Coordinates of C-alpha atoms in Angstrom, one line a residue:
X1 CA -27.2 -7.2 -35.4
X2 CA -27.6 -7.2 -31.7
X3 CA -27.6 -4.3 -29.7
X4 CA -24.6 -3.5 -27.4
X5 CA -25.8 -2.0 -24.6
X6 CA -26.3 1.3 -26.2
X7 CA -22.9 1.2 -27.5
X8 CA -21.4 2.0 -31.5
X9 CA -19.3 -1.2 -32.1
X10 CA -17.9 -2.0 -35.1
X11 CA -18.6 -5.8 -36.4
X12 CA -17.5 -7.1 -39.8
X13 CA -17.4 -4.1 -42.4
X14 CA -19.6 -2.1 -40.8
X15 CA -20.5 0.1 -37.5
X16 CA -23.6 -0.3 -35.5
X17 CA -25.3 2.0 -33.4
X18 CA -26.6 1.3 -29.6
X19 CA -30.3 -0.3 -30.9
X20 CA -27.9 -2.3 -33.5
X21 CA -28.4 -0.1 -36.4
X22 CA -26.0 -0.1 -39.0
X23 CA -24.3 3.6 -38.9
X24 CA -22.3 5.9 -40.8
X25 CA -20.1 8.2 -39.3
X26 CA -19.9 12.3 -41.2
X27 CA -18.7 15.0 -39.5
X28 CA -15.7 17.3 -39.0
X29 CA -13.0 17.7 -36.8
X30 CA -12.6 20.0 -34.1
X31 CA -8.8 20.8 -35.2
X32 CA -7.1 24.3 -33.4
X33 CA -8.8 24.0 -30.2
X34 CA -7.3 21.9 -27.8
X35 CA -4.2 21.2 -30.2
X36 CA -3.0 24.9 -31.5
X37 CA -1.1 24.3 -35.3
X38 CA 0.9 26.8 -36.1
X39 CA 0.3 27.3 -39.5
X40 CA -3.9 27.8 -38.6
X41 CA -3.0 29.1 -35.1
X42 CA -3.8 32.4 -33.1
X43 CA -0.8 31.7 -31.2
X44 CA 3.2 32.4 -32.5
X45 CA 6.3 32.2 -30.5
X46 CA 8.5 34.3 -32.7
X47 CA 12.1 34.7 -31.9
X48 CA 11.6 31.5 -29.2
X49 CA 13.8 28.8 -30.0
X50 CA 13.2 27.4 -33.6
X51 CA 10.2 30.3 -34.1
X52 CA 7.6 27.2 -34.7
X53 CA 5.0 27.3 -32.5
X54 CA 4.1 23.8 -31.4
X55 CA 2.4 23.0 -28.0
X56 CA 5.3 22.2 -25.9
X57 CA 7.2 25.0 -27.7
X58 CA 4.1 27.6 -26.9
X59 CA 3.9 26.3 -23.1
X60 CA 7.5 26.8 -22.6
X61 CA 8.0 30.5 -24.5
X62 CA 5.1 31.3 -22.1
X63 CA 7.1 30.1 -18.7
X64 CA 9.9 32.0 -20.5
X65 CA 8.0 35.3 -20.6
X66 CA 8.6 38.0 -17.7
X67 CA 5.2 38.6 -18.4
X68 CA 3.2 35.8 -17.1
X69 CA 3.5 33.6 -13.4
X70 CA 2.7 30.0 -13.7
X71 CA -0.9 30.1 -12.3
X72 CA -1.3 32.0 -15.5
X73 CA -0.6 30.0 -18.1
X74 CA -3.4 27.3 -17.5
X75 CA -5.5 30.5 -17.2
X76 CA -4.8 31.9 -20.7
X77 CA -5.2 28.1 -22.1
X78 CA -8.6 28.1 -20.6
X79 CA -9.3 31.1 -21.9
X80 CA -8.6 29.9 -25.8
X81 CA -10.7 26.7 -24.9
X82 CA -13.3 27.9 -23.4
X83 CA -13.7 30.4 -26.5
X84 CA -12.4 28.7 -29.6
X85 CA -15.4 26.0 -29.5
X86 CA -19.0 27.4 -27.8
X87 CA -22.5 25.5 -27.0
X88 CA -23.3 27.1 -30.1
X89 CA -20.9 25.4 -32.1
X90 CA -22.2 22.0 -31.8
X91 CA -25.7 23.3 -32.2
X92 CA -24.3 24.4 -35.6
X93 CA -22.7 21.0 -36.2
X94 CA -26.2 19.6 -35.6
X95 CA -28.3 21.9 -38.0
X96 CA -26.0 21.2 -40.4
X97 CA -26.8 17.5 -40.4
X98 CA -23.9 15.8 -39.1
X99 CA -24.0 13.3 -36.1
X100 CA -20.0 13.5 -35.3
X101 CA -17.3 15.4 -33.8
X102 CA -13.3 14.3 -33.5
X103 CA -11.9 15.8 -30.7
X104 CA -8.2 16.2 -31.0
X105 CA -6.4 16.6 -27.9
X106 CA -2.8 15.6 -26.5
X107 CA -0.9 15.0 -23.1
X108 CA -0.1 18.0 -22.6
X109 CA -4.0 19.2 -22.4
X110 CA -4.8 16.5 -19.4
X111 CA -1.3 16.3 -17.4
X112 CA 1.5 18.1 -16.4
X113 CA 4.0 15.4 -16.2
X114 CA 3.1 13.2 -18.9
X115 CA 1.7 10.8 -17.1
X116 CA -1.0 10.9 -14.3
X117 CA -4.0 13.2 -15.7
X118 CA -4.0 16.0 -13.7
X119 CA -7.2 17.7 -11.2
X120 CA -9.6 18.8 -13.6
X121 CA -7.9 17.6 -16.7
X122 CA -10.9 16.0 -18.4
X123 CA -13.1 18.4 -16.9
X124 CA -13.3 20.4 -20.8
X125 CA -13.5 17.0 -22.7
X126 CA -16.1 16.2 -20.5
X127 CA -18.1 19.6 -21.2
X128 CA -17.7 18.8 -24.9
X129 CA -18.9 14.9 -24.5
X130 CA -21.9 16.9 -23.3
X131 CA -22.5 19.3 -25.7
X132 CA -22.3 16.4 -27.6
X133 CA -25.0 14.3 -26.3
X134 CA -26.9 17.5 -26.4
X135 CA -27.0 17.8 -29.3
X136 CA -27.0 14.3 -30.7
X137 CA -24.1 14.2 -32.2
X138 CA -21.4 11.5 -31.2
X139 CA -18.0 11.8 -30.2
X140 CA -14.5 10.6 -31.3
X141 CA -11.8 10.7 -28.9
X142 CA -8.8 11.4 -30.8
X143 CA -4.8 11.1 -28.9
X144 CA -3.3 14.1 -31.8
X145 CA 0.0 13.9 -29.6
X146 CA 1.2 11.0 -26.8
X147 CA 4.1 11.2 -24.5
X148 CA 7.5 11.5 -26.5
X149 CA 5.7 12.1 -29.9
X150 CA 4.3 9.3 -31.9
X151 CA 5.4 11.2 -35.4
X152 CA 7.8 14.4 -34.5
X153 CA 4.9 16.3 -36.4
X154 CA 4.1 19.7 -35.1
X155 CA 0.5 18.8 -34.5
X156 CA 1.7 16.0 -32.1
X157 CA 2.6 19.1 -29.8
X158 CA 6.4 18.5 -29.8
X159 CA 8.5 18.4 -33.7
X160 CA 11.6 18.6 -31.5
X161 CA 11.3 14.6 -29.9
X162 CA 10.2 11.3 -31.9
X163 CA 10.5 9.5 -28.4
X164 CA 7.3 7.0 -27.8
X165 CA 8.3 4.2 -30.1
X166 CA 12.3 3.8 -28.7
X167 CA 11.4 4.4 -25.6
X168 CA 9.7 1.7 -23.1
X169 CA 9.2 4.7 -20.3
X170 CA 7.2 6.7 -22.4
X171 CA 5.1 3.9 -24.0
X172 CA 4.1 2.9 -20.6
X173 CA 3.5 6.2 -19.6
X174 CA 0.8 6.5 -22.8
X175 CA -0.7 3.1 -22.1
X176 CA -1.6 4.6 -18.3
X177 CA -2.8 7.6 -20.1
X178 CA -5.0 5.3 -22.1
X179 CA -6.1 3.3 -19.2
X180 CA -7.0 6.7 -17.2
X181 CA -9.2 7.8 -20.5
X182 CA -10.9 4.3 -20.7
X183 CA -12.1 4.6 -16.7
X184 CA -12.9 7.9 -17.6
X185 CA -15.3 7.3 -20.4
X186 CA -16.5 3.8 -19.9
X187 CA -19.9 4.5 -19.5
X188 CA -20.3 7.0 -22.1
X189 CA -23.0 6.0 -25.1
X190 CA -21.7 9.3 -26.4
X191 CA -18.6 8.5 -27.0
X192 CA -18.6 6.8 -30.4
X193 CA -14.6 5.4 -30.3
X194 CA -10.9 5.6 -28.6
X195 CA -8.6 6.5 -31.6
X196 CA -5.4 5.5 -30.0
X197 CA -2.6 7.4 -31.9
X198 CA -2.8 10.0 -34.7
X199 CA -0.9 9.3 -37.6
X200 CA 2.1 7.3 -35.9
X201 CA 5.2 6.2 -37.2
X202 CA 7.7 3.8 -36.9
X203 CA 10.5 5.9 -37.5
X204 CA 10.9 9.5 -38.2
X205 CA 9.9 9.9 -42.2
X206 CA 8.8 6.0 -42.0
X207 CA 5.2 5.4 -42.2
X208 CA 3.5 2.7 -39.8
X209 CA 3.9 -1.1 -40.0
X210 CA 4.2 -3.9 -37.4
X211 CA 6.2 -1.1 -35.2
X212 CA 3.0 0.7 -34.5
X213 CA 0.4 -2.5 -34.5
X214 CA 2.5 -3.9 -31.4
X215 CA 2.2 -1.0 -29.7
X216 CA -1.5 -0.7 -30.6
X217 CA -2.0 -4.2 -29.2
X218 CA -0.5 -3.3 -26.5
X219 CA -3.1 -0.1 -26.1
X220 CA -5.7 -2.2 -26.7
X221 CA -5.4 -4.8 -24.6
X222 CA -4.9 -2.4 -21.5
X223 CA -8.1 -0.7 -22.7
X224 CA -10.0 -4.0 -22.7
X225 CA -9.6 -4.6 -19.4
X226 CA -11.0 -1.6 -18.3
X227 CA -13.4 -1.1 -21.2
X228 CA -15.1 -3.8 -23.2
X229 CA -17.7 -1.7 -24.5
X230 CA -16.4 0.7 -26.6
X231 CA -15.2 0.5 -30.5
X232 CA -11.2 1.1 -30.7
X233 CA -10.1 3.1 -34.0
X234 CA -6.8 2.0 -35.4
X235 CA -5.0 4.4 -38.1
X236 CA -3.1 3.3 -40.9
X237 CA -0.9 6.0 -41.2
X238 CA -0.6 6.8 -44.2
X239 CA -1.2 4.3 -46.5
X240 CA -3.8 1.3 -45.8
X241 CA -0.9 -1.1 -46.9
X242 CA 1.2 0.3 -43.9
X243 CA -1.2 -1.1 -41.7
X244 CA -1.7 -4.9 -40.2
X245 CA -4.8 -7.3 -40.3
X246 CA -6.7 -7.4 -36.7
X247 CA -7.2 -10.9 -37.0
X248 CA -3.2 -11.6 -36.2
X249 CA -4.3 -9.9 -33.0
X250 CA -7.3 -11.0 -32.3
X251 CA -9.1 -8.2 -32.2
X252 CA -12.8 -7.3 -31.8
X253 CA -15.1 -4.5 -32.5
X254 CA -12.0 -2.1 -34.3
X255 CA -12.4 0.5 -37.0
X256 CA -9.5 1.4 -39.6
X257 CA -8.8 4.7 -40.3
X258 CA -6.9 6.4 -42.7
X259 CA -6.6 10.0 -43.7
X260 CA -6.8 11.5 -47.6
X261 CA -5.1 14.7 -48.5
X262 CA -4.7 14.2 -52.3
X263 CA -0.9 16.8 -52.3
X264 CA -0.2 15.6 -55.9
X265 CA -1.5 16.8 -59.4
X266 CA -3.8 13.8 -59.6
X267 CA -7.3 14.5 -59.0
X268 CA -9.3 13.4 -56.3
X269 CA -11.3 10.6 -57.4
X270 CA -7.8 9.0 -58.7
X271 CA -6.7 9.4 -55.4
X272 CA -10.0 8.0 -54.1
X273 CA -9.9 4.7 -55.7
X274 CA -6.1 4.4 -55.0
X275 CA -7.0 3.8 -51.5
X276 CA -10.0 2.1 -52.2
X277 CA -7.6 -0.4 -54.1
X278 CA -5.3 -0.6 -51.1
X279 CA -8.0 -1.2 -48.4
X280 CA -9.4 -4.1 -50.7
X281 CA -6.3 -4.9 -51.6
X282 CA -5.3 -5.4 -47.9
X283 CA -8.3 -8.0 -47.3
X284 CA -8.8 -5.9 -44.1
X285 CA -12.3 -7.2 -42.8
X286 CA -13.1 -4.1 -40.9
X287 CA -15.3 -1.0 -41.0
X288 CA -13.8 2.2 -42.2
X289 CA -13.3 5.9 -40.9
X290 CA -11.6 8.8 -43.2
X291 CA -10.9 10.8 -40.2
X292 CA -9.3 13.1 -41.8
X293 CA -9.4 14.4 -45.4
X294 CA -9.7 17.6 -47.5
X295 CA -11.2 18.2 -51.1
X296 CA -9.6 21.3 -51.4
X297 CA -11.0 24.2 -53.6
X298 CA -14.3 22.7 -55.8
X299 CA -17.2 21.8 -55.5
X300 CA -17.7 18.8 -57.1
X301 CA -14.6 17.3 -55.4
X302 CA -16.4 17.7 -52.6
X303 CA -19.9 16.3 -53.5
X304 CA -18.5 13.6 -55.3
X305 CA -15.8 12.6 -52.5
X306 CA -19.1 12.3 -49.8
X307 CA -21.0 10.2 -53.0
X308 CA -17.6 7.9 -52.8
X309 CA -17.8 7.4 -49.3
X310 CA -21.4 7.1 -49.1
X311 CA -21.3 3.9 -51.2
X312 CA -18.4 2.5 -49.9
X313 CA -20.0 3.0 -46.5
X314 CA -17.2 4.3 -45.4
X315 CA -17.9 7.4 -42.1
X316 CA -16.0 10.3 -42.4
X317 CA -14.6 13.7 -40.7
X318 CA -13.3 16.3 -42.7
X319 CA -10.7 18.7 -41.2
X320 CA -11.3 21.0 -40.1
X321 CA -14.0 23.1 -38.6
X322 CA -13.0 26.2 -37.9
X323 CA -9.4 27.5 -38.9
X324 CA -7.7 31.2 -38.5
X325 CA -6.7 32.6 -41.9
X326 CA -4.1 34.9 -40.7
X327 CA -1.2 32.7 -40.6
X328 CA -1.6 32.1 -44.9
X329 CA 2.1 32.3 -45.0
X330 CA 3.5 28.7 -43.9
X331 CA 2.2 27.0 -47.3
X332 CA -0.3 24.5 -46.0
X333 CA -3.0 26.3 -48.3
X334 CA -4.1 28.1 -45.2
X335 CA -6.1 31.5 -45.9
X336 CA -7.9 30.2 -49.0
X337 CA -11.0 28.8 -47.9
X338 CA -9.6 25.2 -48.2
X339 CA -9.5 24.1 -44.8
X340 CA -12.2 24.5 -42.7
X341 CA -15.6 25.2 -42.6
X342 CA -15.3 28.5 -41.3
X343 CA -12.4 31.0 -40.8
X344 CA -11.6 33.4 -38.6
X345 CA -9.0 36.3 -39.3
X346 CA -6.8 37.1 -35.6
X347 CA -3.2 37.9 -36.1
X348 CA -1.5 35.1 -34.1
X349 CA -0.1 36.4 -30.8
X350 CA 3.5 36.3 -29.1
X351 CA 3.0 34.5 -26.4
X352 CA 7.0 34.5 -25.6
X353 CA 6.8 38.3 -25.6
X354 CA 3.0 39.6 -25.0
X355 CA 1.5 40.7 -22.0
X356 CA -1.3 38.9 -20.1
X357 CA -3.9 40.9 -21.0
X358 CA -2.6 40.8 -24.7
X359 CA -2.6 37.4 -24.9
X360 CA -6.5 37.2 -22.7
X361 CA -7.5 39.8 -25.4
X362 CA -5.8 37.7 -28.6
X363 CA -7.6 34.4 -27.1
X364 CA -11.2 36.0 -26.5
X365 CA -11.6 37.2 -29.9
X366 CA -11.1 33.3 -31.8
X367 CA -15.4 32.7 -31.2
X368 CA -17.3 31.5 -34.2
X369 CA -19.3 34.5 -34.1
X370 CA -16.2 36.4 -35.5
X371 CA -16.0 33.8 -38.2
X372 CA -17.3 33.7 -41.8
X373 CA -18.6 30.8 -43.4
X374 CA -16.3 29.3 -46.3
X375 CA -16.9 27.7 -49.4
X376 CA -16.5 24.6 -47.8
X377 CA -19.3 25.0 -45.6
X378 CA -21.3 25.5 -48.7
X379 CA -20.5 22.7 -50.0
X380 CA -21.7 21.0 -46.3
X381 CA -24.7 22.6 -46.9
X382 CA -25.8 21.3 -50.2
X383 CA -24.8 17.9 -49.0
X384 CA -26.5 17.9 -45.7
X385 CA -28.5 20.6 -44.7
X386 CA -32.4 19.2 -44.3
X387 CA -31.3 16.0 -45.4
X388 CA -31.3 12.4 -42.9
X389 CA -28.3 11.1 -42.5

C-alpha cells in the first residue's frame, strides 16, 4: 500500500495510515460537548415548549429568558465547551491507549443561519484537531445534526423538524456546509475522516436506503472537488442491509459505518455476528467503523466485543466519554455506569428560567476533574492501558 500523502484512506477492506500502514481505528466519542442530549445533559428547559431539551429547543428557551441578552448566549455556550472537554482530556484519551476521537458537532455549533459558517465557528474544532495532533491521536469529524434534521432525533439538535431529505433548500444548504468543512480541513493529516450524516433517515421511523445514498453522493461529490485527500465515512443507519454498495457510485477511499446498541434480551455476541452476517451478507467491499456502540453493564461483553472487532478488523469508537449521571430519569440507562467512561453528577440547569451567573456556574462545574471513572473505563483499562495498539 502506497502512501497518501500523509493521509488515512481507506482501500479495499481495510484503512491505511499516511506511511501506508494498515490501521485500526479504537477510541471513544466525545458525545455532550458540542451536541448537549438531554437525557446525559447539564442543560434542561423545563416548562419551555415540549420540556425536551434539544439544541434548537435550549438556544431558543435561552433567547426566551428575561435573564440573558443575545451576546450572552454564545458566551454561556463557550463556557460549557471550553469546560466540558480540557487539554487534559485528550492526554487521558492517549495514556489510555487509544489513537481516536469522534467529534460530534451540528449546524447549529458553526452558523447562525444554517448556512454560511459563521466568524470563529471552527475556531473550537480547530483547538480540538490540535489537541488532537498533540497528542497523537486522530480525529473523526462527525455531522450529529444537518440543516432541517436528517433523523428528527433529539441528538440531531432539532426532534421538532425531519426537513433535509424533502427539502432541496436545506440539502443545498448542508452540501455548502460540507464544502465549507472540506476547505477548512483539507490539509489536515489529523483529521482521520468526514462522516457526512449521523444516523440518517429516509423517512421519519424509516431507516436509510437509496434515499440517503443519493444524497450522500451528492455530499461526496461536492467534497471531492475540494478535497481528494481525505477518507469519507458513510453510515448505514441502522442496519448494514439499509445501506447501498459504493461501487454503484463510484466511489473511492469510503469507510462504512454502523452503530451497535444491542436493546433486545439477546446477548451481545448474538447481536455481534447478526451484523457481521449482514455486512458479509451485503458483499460491501469496504473497510469498517463501529462508531458508535455500547456493551452495557459486564465485563466480558466488553472484552469480548473489542476481541470481535479486533479480528474482524473492524475500528471502533464507543459512546461515550464522559456523560452526566444526574438526568437517570429519561430511561436511556443513564446513571448506571453504562455509558461512558466517566460520569459526572451536575443537576441539569434551566436555561429558560436561570440567571446568567447560574447558568456560568452550572456550565463551569462539567470538567473531568469533577468526574469519577466508571466501570467502563475499567474495562478500557484492562484492554488498552500499556498495550500497542
Amino acid at each position: 500500500m502506497e502512501s497518501k500523502m500523509g493521509y488515512v484512506y481507506a482501500e479495499g477492506t481495510s484503512l491505511y495510515d499516511g506511511d501506508g500502514k494498515k490501521l485500526v481505528l479504537k477510541g471513544v466519542n466525545l458525545g455532550d460537548w458540542f451536541v448537549q442530549e438531554f437525557w446525559m445533559a447539564s442543560s434542561c428547559v423545563d416548562g419551555f415548549q415540549t420540556g425536551i431539551y434539544t439544541q434548537s429547543r435550549g438556544i431558543a428557551a435561552m433567547r426566551d429568558n428575561p435573564n440573558l441578552q443575545e451576546g450572552q448566549i454564545r458566551e454561556l455556550e463557550a463556557f460549557y465547551i471550553d469546560t466540558f472537554i480540557q487539554e487534559a482530556d485528550f492526554k487521558r484519551i492517549r495514556d489510555l491507549g487509544l489513537n481516536v476521537v469522534r467529534i460530534n458537532f451540528s449546524v447549529y455549533n458553526l452558523t447562525d443561519g444554517g448556512e454560511n459558517v459563521r466568524e470563529k465557528g471552527f475556531e473550537k474544532l480547530d483547538w480540538a484537531v490540535d489537541m488532537a495532533e498533540k497528542y497523537g491521536l486522530y480525529v473523526v469529524l462527525d455531522l450529529h445534526g444537518a440543516i432541517g434534521s436528517q433523523n428528527m432525533d433529539h441528538h440531531s439538535g432539532d426532534d421538532a423538524h425531519f426537513n433535509l431529505f424533502g427539502s432541496s433548500e436545506n440539502r443545498c444548504k448542508t452540501v455548502h456546509l460540507w464544502e465549507q468543512i472540506a476547505e477548512h480541513f483539507k490539509e489536515s493529516r489529523t483529521v482521520a475522516g468526514y462522516d457526512l450524516l449521523n444516523e440518517p433517515r429516509r423517512k421519519k421511523h424509516r431507516y436509510g436506503g437509496k434515499v440517503c445514498f443519493d444524497f450522500y453522493d451528492e455530499l461526496y461529490r461536492a467534497v471531492r472537488k475540494i478535497d481528494p485527500n481525505h477518507m469519507i465515512i458513510v453510515e448505514c443507519f441502522s442496519f448494514p442491509n439499509h445501506g447501498a454498495d459504493s461501487r454503484d457510485y463510484g466511489w473511492k477511499n469510503v469507510c462504512y459505518e454502523y452503530h451497535i446498541y444491542n436493546l433486545t434480551p439477546l446477548s451481545q455476541m448474538t447481536c455481534l455476528r447478526f451484523y457481521r452476517f449482514l455486512h458479509e451478507k451485503m458483499g460491501y467491499e469496504a473497510p469498517v467503523y463501529i462508531g458508535e456502540w455500547n456493551a452495557w453493564g459486564r465485563d466480558k461483553d466488553w472484552q469480548r466485543t473489542f476481541d470481535f472487532f479486533d479480528r474482524l478488523g473492524w475500528s471502533y469508537t464507543s459512546w461515550t466519554y464522559k456523560v452526566n449521571r444526574y438526568p437517570a430519569d429519561h430511561g436511556v440507562r443513564a446513571g448506571r455506569g453504562s455509558w461512558g467512561l466517566l460520569e459526572i453528577d451536575v443537576k441539569p440547569v434551566n436555561l429558560h428560567t436561570a440567571t446568567y451567573e447560574e447558568i456560568k456556574k452550572t456550565y463551569l462545574s462539567v470538567g473531568s476533574e469533577n468526574a469519577k471513572e466508571t466501570h467502563v473505563y475499567d474495562s478500557y483499562k484492562k484492554r488498552f492501558l500499556n498495550k500497542i495498539n
